[in-house]
């Protein structure tokens, strides 16, 4: 059975399958509007030639994270980084990186206006020390109020790694505490600021977003819909499942899947694909990050199918994010087929290799164009 999920109406509303409540268990092919990845790490230097084509083959656009060393803190640095990425996009491919800037305690408000003029889409707020290459991040959001005011005025988005970094707070509770203590400081002072809570991991985040206004949304990764913390810890530590925010209890994973697969416009695709060389993962102090770019779409499709909600997959993957960012939906399509395939054990990553999520396992959905 084949079904084309491409919407022909102006509002991007799903049609036949949703309206008729058809059973999707026998579907063999999906055709959806080409998705975008609203949270992506491609690193820098030689490895760009290995990772950029993976994202470019599946996605039309991607929000590029700025946590390089040194971080991308100015519009000039963002433009230079954009050109390095574009130089690695395969010929004939129209993949467009959407650039962001790294917010610091000392970012001047003037940089917001420069960013707006040059088409930079967002600033990323990393609490200092929260994740990979975040040491230059924000120590107190109140130090950024002038910048946040300029962002609210210009419509530039604030993307938030929503975890506190207080060592007294348990690592599994850091998202919850951020939502309860830090996030209100931002939202109460800047109620019209467009905010994306990145890579949400908890039922607390889901509950907050369900009642949030339309200027607040969230990206959701494949790993936080697929895995819980048992996958990381039971039977031996699995370093290739280690990411930040860390995997949570099963009840949190279930809450995310339940909310996201409804097609709720507060949630959209953001892989947080974050490659590290294998040797950096298999070390005494392994790096946080999961590489999913080549196979995130099949994982998402599998999760939506298992939830019985494939009719909402296009909204999550292709519609909600573009609408929130104020961008047009893509004109091209992506076709996926129900065809089992084995995920490679590794992919080339510069002079090393990177181990992807689900390495060596079989997935039921496959992207064919």
Coordinates of N, CA, C and O in Angstrom, one line a residue, residues 44 74-86 99:
X44 N 33.4 21.1 12.2 CA 34.1 22.0 11.3 C 35.4 21.3 10.8 O 35.8 20.2 11.3
X74 N 29.8 35.9 16.4 CA 29.5 37.1 15.6 C 28.9 36.7 14.2 O 29.1 35.6 13.7
X75 N 28.3 37.7 13.6 CA 27.7 37.5 12.3 C 28.8 37.1 11.3 O 28.6 36.3 10.4
X76 N 29.9 37.8 11.4 CA 31.1 37.5 10.5 C 31.5 36.1 10.6 O 31.7 35.4 9.6
X77 N 31.7 35.6 11.8 CA 32.1 34.2 12.0 C 31.0 33.2 11.5 O 31.3 32.2 10.9
X78 N 29.7 33.6 11.6 CA 28.7 32.7 11.1 C 28.7 32.7 9.6 O 28.5 31.6 9.0
X79 N 28.9 33.8 8.9 CA 29.0 33.8 7.5 C 30.2 32.9 7.0 O 30.0 32.2 6.0
X80 N 31.3 33.0 7.6 CA 32.4 32.2 7.3 C 32.2 30.8 7.4 O 32.5 29.9 6.6
X81 N 31.5 30.4 8.5 CA 31.2 29.0 8.8 C 30.2 28.5 7.8 O 30.3 27.4 7.3
X82 N 29.2 29.3 7.5 CA 28.2 29.0 6.4 C 28.9 28.6 5.1 O 28.5 27.6 4.5
X83 N 29.9 29.4 4.7 CA 30.5 29.1 3.5 C 31.3 27.8 3.5 O 31.4 27.1 2.5
X84 N 31.9 27.5 4.7 CA 32.6 26.2 4.8 C 31.7 25.0 4.7 O 32.0 24.0 4.1
X85 N 30.5 25.2 5.2 CA 29.5 24.1 5.1 C 29.0 24.0 3.7 O 28.9 22.9 3.1
X86 N 28.7 25.1 3.1 CA 28.2 25.1 1.7 C 29.2 24.5 0.7 O 28.8 23.8 -0.3
X99 N 22.0 29.7 9.9 CA 23.1 30.0 10.9 C 22.5 30.6 12.2 O 21.5 31.3 12.2

